Amino acid sequence: MRKAGAAGAIVQPQRRHLAATVVRLTGSFVVSLAVTFVGLTAVTFLISRLTKIDPVLAVVGDKATKAAYDNAYHALGLDQSPLVQYGIYLKRLLIGDFGMSVLTSRPVLTDLVRVFPATFELATIATVIGVLLGVPAGVLAAARKGRWQDHVIRVVGLFGYSVPVFWLGLVGLFVFYGKLGWVAGTGRLDVFYDDEVTLRTGVILIDSALDGNWEIFANAFSHLILPASILGYFSLAYVARMTRSFMIDQLGQEYVTAARVKGCSFWRAVWRHAFPNIMVPLITVIGLSYASLLEGAVLTETVFAWPGLGLYITRALFNSDMNAVLGGTVLVGSVFIAINQFSDLLYKLFDPRLRTR
Amino acid sequence: MSVPLAQWLSSEAPTSRRHAILSNAYRGVRSFLANPTALAGLVIVAVLVFLAIFAPLLTMGQSPLDQDLAGRLAAPSAAHWFGTDELGRDVFARTLYGARVTLTIVALVSIVVAPIGLAVGTIAGYLGGWVDVVLMRITDIFLAFPRLVLALAFAAALGPGIENAVIAISLTAWPAYARIARSETMTIAGSDFIQAVVLQGASTRRILFRHIVPLCLSSVIVRLTLDMAGIILTAAGLGFLGLGAKPPTAEWGAMVSSGRDVILDQWWVATIPGIAIFIVSLGFNLLGDGLRDVFDPKSA
C-alpha cells in the first residue's frame, strides 16, 4: 500500500473509496438508530396504553370535575386516533418531555438526569473490572486450551452465566459486609457524608476527587466496590468467553506459526501478533457487555439500594408511576440501542474486510 | 443383541428412510453421552422435572403454603430440612413446588417463542425480497431492545402474574430464533432437493412446513436450551422484583426477595432458593453446550 503511494493516481480512488465507505456506514448507522428508536418508542407507547392506570387521572387527580377531566382528556389527545397519539408522544419525547413523575412531583427528565450518573458510575467501573480481568483470562484460556487453566476459566464463566445477579449481590453483602466487614453496606455513601459532597458531574468518585476530599472518596469507593465487582463478574464471564473463542481462531492461523518459526516467543506471538487481530471484534463485545450492564444494573441497584436508574424505575413501578417507568425504559433503551449500534459501526469501520460489503 | 443392532445403527449406507433417521439419532445420542458435562446438564434437568412432578410425594404432604407463625424463621432441622421462612412456611416444600413454576415459565416461553421465531425466520428467508427486508427490520428492532427493562415495563403495565411474565419475556426473546431460522432457511432453500420439490409442484406452504421447518428445528432447539438459563434468570429477576407469580405462590425469585431482610441472621431463607435457581440454570447451560457440540461440531 505504501509503495503504491508514489503513484498518486492509484492511491486517490482508494482514499475516496474509504471516505465514501465511512459516509455510507455512518449514514446507515444513523438510519438504523432512528428506525430502532421509533420501534422502541412504539413499544413503550403500546405499554402506556396497555396499563390500567388512567393517564388523565394522573394529571387532574381523582377529585376532578367531569369538565376538568374532559378538558385534560382532550389536551392529552386521547380522543384522537392511536397513530396521532403516537405522533404526539414521539414529539414530546424528542423535546425531552417525559411527563411528570407522580412519585417525586418533578419532571421525569429532571429525575433521570439526577439518577443517571449513579448508574453510569456503577456500570463503568464494572466494565473496567470485567475487561481488565476478562481479556487476560480469555487469552490465557485460549493459549492453554484444554489444560487446567482453560477449565478453571470455563467453570468461572459458567458460574457467571448461571447465577442470579440479585442473589449473588445478597450473598456478597452477607459475607463481605455482614460477616467480614471489608466493605461498606448499601447506598452510595454513609448517611453521615450524604450532603457533604458538591455534585458537579454526579459521579461521586470524580466529584470528591475534584474537591480533594479523599475521606469521602474512600467511603464512596468502599460502597461501590462490591456492587461493581458483582456486576463486573458478569461482564468478565462474557468477555472471557468471547476473547477465548476469538483468540483460538487467531492462534490456529498460519501467521502465528510463521512468527513462531522465525523464533518469536510463544507469548510474544500471542500478544504482539494475534492479539491486535482480535481487538476489533473485542471492542464490539465490550460495547455489548457495557450496554447489558446498564440494564443488569437494575437488579443490582435494587439489592444495594444504589440510587441509580434501576432503583428509580423499580420504585416508580411500585407506585404506579408509569411516566417514570416508561421514561426510564426509554432512556435505558436508547442508551442500550446507541451503544449496540455504535459498536457495530466501529466494527465495520475498523475491520477492512467488512468495508467492501 | 447389541452388536448387530449397533452395527445396523452405525451403518454408513442406510437402507431405508427409517434406518437413516435411527442411525442419525444413534450417532447423536452416542456423541452426547460421550460428553460428561452435557450428561451432567441432562441429569440436572431430569432431576428438576422429577422433583416438580413428585413434589407432593417428596415433601410428604407438607404444603408450601401452610403457615406456622409460632415456628417462623426456624433453622434447618430434621422437621424442616431447609428451615422455615418469615411466615413459618417450609422452605424445602416451597423450593420443590417452586420448580413447578420455573418449569411452567420455561415451557410456556418455549411454546410461544419457537413457533413465532420459526414462522418469521423461514418466511423471511424463503420468500426473500421486501417480505424479508420488512420482517428482518422488525426482528432487528426487537433484538436491540433491553430485555430485562422492557420485560419489567411490560410486567408493570400488565400486572404481576406468570402469564404476564411469560408474555414479557417472550416479547424480547423471539428475535434470536427468527435470525437462526432465516439463515438456515436461506441455506436450505438453495439446495437441490427443494428445487426438486418445487418442480413437483409443491405449494409454498408445503415446502415451508414439510421441508424447511423440520430442518431448522434442531438449531432452534439447541438455541432454546442455551437460552433457558437466561429465561430462568430473567423470570427469577421479575419474581425478585415482585412481578412474577402472585404471592403466596412459591416462586424462587420471590423467595429470595422475602429472605432479603433477614439474610444476616436467617441466611437459609434467601440462600436456598438462590442456589436452586443457580443449579437449574447451570443444568440448562451445560445441556445446551452439549447439544450444540453434538449438532454443530464446528463451534465446539
GROMACS .gro file of C-alpha atoms in nm, chain A:
model
  357
    1MET     CA    1   0.000   0.000   0.000
    2ARG     CA    2   0.274   0.242   0.095
    3LYS     CA    3   0.472   0.170  -0.221
    4ALA     CA    4   0.171   0.243  -0.438
    5GLY     CA    5   0.162   0.588  -0.277
    6ALA     CA    6   0.429   0.706  -0.520
    7ALA     CA    7   0.175   0.687  -0.799
    8GLY     CA    8  -0.090   0.928  -0.676
    9ALA     CA    9  -0.340   0.808  -0.932
   10ILE     CA   10  -0.363   0.471  -0.764
   11VAL     CA   11  -0.399   0.599  -0.410
   12GLN     CA   12  -0.658   0.866  -0.488
   13PRO     CA   13  -0.956   0.648  -0.575
   14GLN     CA   14  -0.883   0.424  -0.276
   15ARG     CA   15  -0.897   0.721  -0.043
   16ARG     CA   16  -1.221   0.833  -0.191
   17HIS     CA   17  -1.343   0.481  -0.151
   18LEU     CA   18  -1.260   0.489   0.219
   19ALA     CA   19  -1.428   0.825   0.273
   20ALA     CA   20  -1.733   0.705   0.083
   21THR     CA   21  -1.745   0.393   0.298
   22VAL     CA   22  -1.728   0.597   0.615
   23VAL     CA   23  -2.011   0.820   0.494
   24ARG     CA   24  -2.219   0.521   0.384
   25LEU     CA   25  -2.166   0.334   0.710
   26THR     CA   26  -2.235   0.639   0.922
   27GLY     CA   27  -2.548   0.703   0.717
   28SER     CA   28  -2.680   0.353   0.765
   29PHE     CA   29  -2.585   0.378   1.134
   30VAL     CA   30  -2.799   0.691   1.176
   31VAL     CA   31  -3.089   0.539   0.982
   32SER     CA   32  -3.090   0.213   1.173
   33LEU     CA   33  -3.055   0.401   1.501
   34ALA     CA   34  -3.358   0.613   1.410
   35VAL     CA   35  -3.565   0.312   1.299
   36THR     CA   36  -3.483   0.121   1.616
   37PHE     CA   37  -3.566   0.424   1.828
   38VAL     CA   38  -3.904   0.456   1.657
   39GLY     CA   39  -3.961   0.084   1.726
   40LEU     CA   40  -3.866   0.122   2.091
   41THR     CA   41  -4.092   0.420   2.145
   42ALA     CA   42  -4.375   0.239   1.963
   43VAL     CA   43  -4.345  -0.042   2.216
   44THR     CA   44  -4.329   0.191   2.518
   45PHE     CA   45  -4.629   0.376   2.373
   46LEU     CA   46  -4.812   0.046   2.346
   47ILE     CA   47  -4.723  -0.035   2.706
   48SER     CA   48  -4.854   0.301   2.820
   49ARG     CA   49  -5.185   0.214   2.650
   50LEU     CA   50  -5.194  -0.137   2.798
   51THR     CA   51  -5.169  -0.020   3.155
   52LYS     CA   52  -5.487   0.002   3.356
   53ILE     CA   53  -5.377   0.332   3.508
   54ASP     CA   54  -5.583   0.621   3.372
   55PRO     CA   55  -5.338   0.882   3.231
   56VAL     CA   56  -5.597   1.156   3.277
   57LEU     CA   57  -5.638   1.089   3.648
   58ALA     CA   58  -5.259   1.110   3.683
   59VAL     CA   59  -5.282   1.467   3.557
   60VAL     CA   60  -5.601   1.602   3.716
   61GLY     CA   61  -5.625   1.386   4.028
   62ASP     CA   62  -5.923   1.173   4.126
   63LYS     CA   63  -6.130   1.459   4.269
   64ALA     CA   64  -6.154   1.647   3.938
   65THR     CA   65  -6.488   1.754   3.794
   66LYS     CA   66  -6.626   1.596   3.479
   67ALA     CA   67  -6.541   1.911   3.278
   68ALA     CA   68  -6.182   1.924   3.402
   69TYR     CA   69  -6.149   1.556   3.325
   70ASP     CA   70  -6.281   1.602   2.971
   71ASN     CA   71  -6.052   1.901   2.916
   72ALA     CA   72  -5.746   1.706   3.020
   73TYR     CA   73  -5.868   1.410   2.813
   74HIS     CA   74  -5.877   1.632   2.508
   75ALA     CA   75  -5.548   1.809   2.592
   76LEU     CA   76  -5.370   1.474   2.613
   77GLY     CA   77  -5.500   1.390   2.267
   78LEU     CA   78  -5.677   1.078   2.391
   79ASP     CA   79  -5.976   1.147   2.164
   80GLN     CA   80  -5.756   1.113   1.855
   81SER     CA   81  -5.653   0.806   1.658
   82PRO     CA   82  -5.374   0.591   1.808
   83LEU     CA   83  -5.139   0.693   1.527
   84VAL     CA   84  -5.187   1.064   1.600
   85GLN     CA   85  -5.145   0.990   1.969
   86TYR     CA   86  -4.818   0.813   1.895
   87GLY     CA   87  -4.708   1.116   1.692
   88ILE     CA   88  -4.781   1.344   1.988
   89TYR     CA   89  -4.595   1.104   2.218
   90LEU     CA   90  -4.289   1.090   1.992
   91LYS     CA   91  -4.281   1.468   1.952
   92ARG     CA   92  -4.290   1.513   2.328
   93LEU     CA   93  -4.013   1.257   2.378
   94LEU     CA   94  -3.790   1.431   2.125
   95ILE     CA   95  -3.807   1.761   2.313
   96GLY     CA   96  -3.733   1.572   2.636
   97ASP     CA   97  -4.084   1.588   2.776
   98PHE     CA   98  -4.137   1.258   2.958
   99GLY     CA   99  -4.421   1.396   3.167
  100MET     CA  100  -4.435   1.448   3.541
  101SER     CA  101  -4.343   1.186   3.793
  102VAL     CA  102  -4.630   1.116   4.033
  103LEU     CA  103  -4.388   0.997   4.298
  104THR     CA  104  -4.145   1.290   4.307
  105SER     CA  105  -4.372   1.561   4.157
  106ARG     CA  106  -4.085   1.662   3.931
  107PRO     CA  107  -4.048   1.628   3.554
  108VAL     CA  108  -3.929   1.274   3.480
  109LEU     CA  109  -3.641   1.415   3.274
  110THR     CA  110  -3.506   1.605   3.576
  111ASP     CA  111  -3.521   1.287   3.781
  112LEU     CA  112  -3.348   1.085   3.511
  113VAL     CA  113  -3.065   1.338   3.480
  114ARG     CA  114  -3.022   1.324   3.856
  115VAL     CA  115  -3.010   0.944   3.888
  116PHE     CA  116  -2.824   0.854   3.568
  117PRO     CA  117  -2.469   0.934   3.692
  118ALA     CA  118  -2.500   0.675   3.971
  119THR     CA  119  -2.581   0.401   3.719
  120PHE     CA  120  -2.314   0.528   3.483
  121GLU     CA  121  -2.055   0.514   3.761
  122LEU     CA  122  -2.154   0.162   3.860
  123ALA     CA  123  -2.168   0.020   3.507
  124THR     CA  124  -1.841   0.186   3.403
  125ILE     CA  125  -1.637   0.060   3.698
  126ALA     CA  126  -1.797  -0.283   3.649
  127THR     CA  127  -1.696  -0.288   3.282
  128VAL     CA  128  -1.343  -0.181   3.370
  129ILE     CA  129  -1.320  -0.470   3.617
  130GLY     CA  130  -1.473  -0.710   3.364
  131VAL     CA  131  -1.237  -0.611   3.083
  132LEU     CA  132  -0.918  -0.591   3.291
  133LEU     CA  133  -0.976  -0.944   3.420
  134GLY     CA  134  -1.179  -1.095   3.136
  135VAL     CA  135  -0.948  -1.023   2.843
  136PRO     CA  136  -0.630  -1.171   3.001
  137ALA     CA  137  -0.837  -1.465   3.128
  138GLY     CA  138  -0.974  -1.531   2.779
  139VAL     CA  139  -0.628  -1.505   2.622
  140LEU     CA  140  -0.484  -1.739   2.884
  141ALA     CA  141  -0.766  -1.989   2.832
  142ALA     CA  142  -0.705  -1.986   2.455
  143ALA     CA  143  -0.328  -2.016   2.491
  144ARG     CA  144  -0.367  -2.304   2.738
  145LYS     CA  145  -0.665  -2.460   2.561
  146GLY     CA  146  -0.770  -2.791   2.717
  147ARG     CA  147  -0.540  -2.758   3.017
  148TRP     CA  148  -0.633  -2.680   3.374
  149GLN     CA  149  -0.618  -2.300   3.327
  150ASP     CA  150  -0.875  -2.328   3.047
  151HIS     CA  151  -1.101  -2.547   3.260
  152VAL     CA  152  -1.082  -2.316   3.561
  153ILE     CA  153  -1.169  -2.013   3.347
  154ARG     CA  154  -1.453  -2.207   3.183
  155VAL     CA  155  -1.601  -2.301   3.520
  156VAL     CA  156  -1.571  -1.942   3.644
  157GLY     CA  157  -1.752  -1.827   3.330
  158LEU     CA  158  -2.020  -2.093   3.353
  159PHE     CA  159  -2.089  -1.991   3.711
  160GLY     CA  160  -2.131  -1.632   3.592
  161TYR     CA  161  -2.378  -1.739   3.325
  162SER     CA  162  -2.588  -1.936   3.570
  163VAL     CA  163  -2.601  -1.741   3.893
  164PRO     CA  164  -2.880  -1.488   3.955
  165VAL     CA  165  -2.722  -1.144   3.997
  166PHE     CA  166  -2.958  -1.033   4.273
  167TRP     CA  167  -2.882  -1.342   4.477
  168LEU     CA  168  -2.506  -1.304   4.434
  169GLY     CA  169  -2.547  -0.944   4.550
  170LEU     CA  170  -2.729  -1.055   4.864
  171VAL     CA  171  -2.474  -1.324   4.941
  172GLY     CA  172  -2.194  -1.074   4.875
  173LEU     CA  173  -2.350  -0.830   5.121
  174PHE     CA  174  -2.394  -1.109   5.373
  175VAL     CA  175  -2.031  -1.222   5.351
  176PHE     CA  176  -1.826  -0.908   5.284
  177TYR     CA  177  -2.037  -0.656   5.473
  178GLY     CA  178  -2.223  -0.862   5.733
  179LYS     CA  179  -1.962  -1.119   5.830
  180LEU     CA  180  -1.622  -0.981   5.729
  181GLY     CA  181  -1.692  -0.608   5.737
  182TRP     CA  182  -1.449  -0.545   5.449
  183VAL     CA  183  -1.678  -0.311   5.256
  184ALA     CA  184  -1.944  -0.053   5.332
  185GLY     CA  185  -2.309  -0.154   5.305
  186THR     CA  186  -2.588  -0.036   5.079
  187GLY     CA  187  -2.622   0.306   4.921
  188ARG     CA  188  -2.357   0.528   4.760
  189LEU     CA  189  -2.221   0.691   5.077
  190ASP     CA  190  -2.259   0.658   5.451
  191VAL     CA  191  -2.556   0.869   5.567
  192PHE     CA  192  -2.308   1.080   5.758
  193TYR     CA  193  -2.147   1.208   5.434
  194ASP     CA  194  -2.469   1.246   5.238
  195ASP     CA  195  -2.473   1.622   5.184
  196GLU     CA  196  -2.100   1.677   5.218
  197VAL     CA  197  -2.008   1.636   4.853
  198THR     CA  198  -2.080   1.910   4.600
  199LEU     CA  199  -2.233   1.745   4.294
  200ARG     CA  200  -2.074   1.859   3.971
  201THR     CA  201  -2.078   1.555   3.747
  202GLY     CA  202  -2.297   1.343   3.974
  203VAL     CA  203  -2.025   1.076   3.974
  204ILE     CA  204  -1.919   1.080   4.338
  205LEU     CA  205  -1.573   0.937   4.279
  206ILE     CA  206  -1.494   1.225   4.040
  207ASP     CA  207  -1.669   1.493   4.244
  208SER     CA  208  -1.499   1.405   4.571
  209ALA     CA  209  -1.161   1.382   4.397
  210LEU     CA  210  -1.220   1.729   4.248
  211ASP     CA  211  -1.292   1.857   4.597
  212GLY     CA  212  -0.980   1.689   4.721
  213ASN     CA  213  -1.197   1.522   4.982
  214TRP     CA  214  -1.027   1.183   5.000
  215GLU     CA  215  -1.224   1.072   5.301
  216ILE     CA  216  -1.545   1.081   5.100
  217PHE     CA  217  -1.367   0.929   4.802
  218ALA     CA  218  -1.260   0.634   5.016
  219ASN     CA  219  -1.610   0.596   5.155
  220ALA     CA  220  -1.769   0.610   4.811
  221PHE     CA  221  -1.517   0.357   4.682
  222SER     CA  222  -1.593   0.124   4.970
  223HIS     CA  223  -1.963   0.142   4.882
  224LEU     CA  224  -1.902   0.099   4.510
  225ILE     CA  225  -1.654  -0.184   4.501
  226LEU     CA  226  -1.889  -0.471   4.593
  227PRO     CA  227  -2.179  -0.398   4.353
  228ALA     CA  228  -1.928  -0.307   4.080
  229SER     CA  229  -1.734  -0.631   4.130
  230ILE     CA  230  -2.050  -0.837   4.120
  231LEU     CA  231  -2.170  -0.670   3.800
  232GLY     CA  232  -1.814  -0.681   3.665
  233TYR     CA  233  -1.810  -1.053   3.721
  234PHE     CA  234  -2.093  -1.099   3.471
  235SER     CA  235  -1.906  -0.886   3.222
  236LEU     CA  236  -1.593  -1.090   3.290
  237ALA     CA  237  -1.773  -1.416   3.215
  238TYR     CA  238  -1.893  -1.288   2.878
  239VAL     CA  239  -1.573  -1.105   2.779
  240ALA     CA  240  -1.352  -1.401   2.873
  241ARG     CA  241  -1.564  -1.647   2.674
  242MET     CA  242  -1.563  -1.430   2.363
  243THR     CA  243  -1.191  -1.343   2.393
  244ARG     CA  244  -1.110  -1.712   2.421
  245SER     CA  245  -1.301  -1.805   2.108
  246PHE     CA  246  -1.157  -1.515   1.903
  247MET     CA  247  -0.807  -1.598   2.023
  248ILE     CA  248  -0.837  -1.969   1.942
  249ASP     CA  249  -0.932  -1.872   1.586
  250GLN     CA  250  -0.626  -1.649   1.555
  251LEU     CA  251  -0.380  -1.890   1.714
  252GLY     CA  252  -0.474  -2.151   1.455
  253GLN     CA  253  -0.372  -1.918   1.170
  254GLU     CA  254  -0.056  -1.965   0.970
  255TYR     CA  255   0.092  -1.625   1.053
  256VAL     CA  256   0.122  -1.730   1.416
  257THR     CA  257   0.306  -2.045   1.315
  258ALA     CA  258   0.525  -1.832   1.085
  259ALA     CA  259   0.610  -1.596   1.371
  260ARG     CA  260   0.694  -1.889   1.595
  261VAL     CA  261   0.915  -2.047   1.324
  262LYS     CA  262   1.102  -1.720   1.294
  263GLY     CA  263   1.196  -1.756   1.660
  264CYS     CA  264   0.932  -1.538   1.819
  265SER     CA  265   0.849  -1.649   2.174
  266PHE     CA  266   0.506  -1.800   2.233
  267TRP     CA  267   0.369  -1.518   2.448
  268ARG     CA  268   0.511  -1.257   2.216
  269ALA     CA  269   0.329  -1.426   1.926
  270VAL     CA  270   0.011  -1.425   2.132
  271TRP     CA  271   0.021  -1.064   2.247
  272ARG     CA  272   0.204  -0.889   1.963
  273HIS     CA  273   0.082  -1.085   1.662
  274ALA     CA  274  -0.250  -1.247   1.742
  275PHE     CA  275  -0.395  -1.004   1.996
  276PRO     CA  276  -0.408  -0.695   1.769
  277ASN     CA  277  -0.622  -0.902   1.532
  278ILE     CA  278  -0.889  -0.970   1.792
  279MET     CA  279  -0.906  -0.610   1.914
  280VAL     CA  280  -1.178  -0.508   1.669
  281PRO     CA  281  -1.431  -0.781   1.749
  282LEU     CA  282  -1.336  -0.736   2.112
  283ILE     CA  283  -1.444  -0.371   2.104
  284THR     CA  284  -1.787  -0.485   1.989
  285VAL     CA  285  -1.806  -0.741   2.266
  286ILE     CA  286  -1.705  -0.484   2.528
  287GLY     CA  287  -1.967  -0.244   2.393
  288LEU     CA  288  -2.235  -0.511   2.414
  289SER     CA  289  -2.138  -0.608   2.765
  290TYR     CA  290  -2.139  -0.243   2.872
  291ALA     CA  291  -2.489  -0.199   2.734
  292SER     CA  292  -2.613  -0.512   2.906
  293LEU     CA  293  -2.457  -0.398   3.235
  294LEU     CA  294  -2.653  -0.074   3.217
  295GLU     CA  295  -2.966  -0.283   3.222
  296GLY     CA  296  -2.830  -0.555   3.451
  297ALA     CA  297  -2.773  -0.275   3.699
  298VAL     CA  298  -3.149  -0.266   3.759
  299LEU     CA  299  -3.146  -0.573   3.983
  300THR     CA  300  -2.810  -0.494   4.142
  301GLU     CA  301  -2.923  -0.144   4.231
  302THR     CA  302  -3.233  -0.283   4.397
  303VAL     CA  303  -3.025  -0.513   4.615
  304PHE     CA  304  -2.767  -0.247   4.705
  305ALA     CA  305  -3.015   0.043   4.736
  306TRP     CA  306  -2.794   0.218   4.479
  307PRO     CA  307  -2.979   0.537   4.385
  308GLY     CA  308  -2.950   0.499   4.006
  309LEU     CA  309  -3.182   0.441   3.713
  310GLY     CA  310  -3.267   0.086   3.811
  311LEU     CA  311  -3.379   0.174   4.160
  312TYR     CA  312  -3.568   0.473   4.019
  313ILE     CA  313  -3.756   0.251   3.773
  314THR     CA  314  -3.840  -0.017   4.029
  315ARG     CA  315  -3.954   0.237   4.288
  316ALA     CA  316  -4.173   0.406   4.028
  317LEU     CA  317  -4.310   0.066   3.935
  318PHE     CA  318  -4.445   0.002   4.282
  319ASN     CA  319  -4.606   0.342   4.300
  320SER     CA  320  -4.784   0.303   3.965
  321ASP     CA  321  -4.580   0.595   3.834
  322MET     CA  322  -4.600   0.492   3.469
  323ASN     CA  323  -4.447   0.815   3.333
  324ALA     CA  324  -4.135   0.749   3.534
  325VAL     CA  325  -4.124   0.377   3.444
  326LEU     CA  326  -4.161   0.445   3.072
  327GLY     CA  327  -3.926   0.745   3.079
  328GLY     CA  328  -3.662   0.528   3.245
  329THR     CA  329  -3.728   0.248   2.996
  330VAL     CA  330  -3.690   0.485   2.702
  331LEU     CA  331  -3.363   0.620   2.844
  332VAL     CA  332  -3.211   0.277   2.919
  333GLY     CA  333  -3.340   0.152   2.584
  334SER     CA  334  -3.193   0.445   2.390
  335VAL     CA  335  -2.852   0.418   2.554
  336PHE     CA  336  -2.861   0.042   2.503
  337ILE     CA  337  -2.952   0.077   2.136
  338ALA     CA  338  -2.699   0.354   2.078
  339ILE     CA  339  -2.412   0.155   2.229
  340ASN     CA  340  -2.515  -0.158   2.040
  341GLN     CA  341  -2.533   0.016   1.705
  342PHE     CA  342  -2.222   0.221   1.771
  343SER     CA  343  -2.009  -0.083   1.847
  344ASP     CA  344  -2.146  -0.239   1.530
  345LEU     CA  345  -2.037   0.071   1.338
  346LEU     CA  346  -1.690   0.067   1.495
  347TYR     CA  347  -1.655  -0.295   1.397
  348LYS     CA  348  -1.735  -0.221   1.035
  349LEU     CA  349  -1.514   0.090   1.028
  350PHE     CA  350  -1.207  -0.075   1.176
  351ASP     CA  351  -1.225  -0.410   1.006
  352PRO     CA  352  -1.116  -0.350   0.646
  353ARG     CA  353  -1.256  -0.687   0.538
  354LEU     CA  354  -1.609  -0.570   0.615
  355ARG     CA  355  -1.578  -0.240   0.432
  356THR     CA  356  -1.605  -0.385   0.088
  357ARG     CA  357  -1.952  -0.525   0.150
   0.00000   0.00000   0.00000
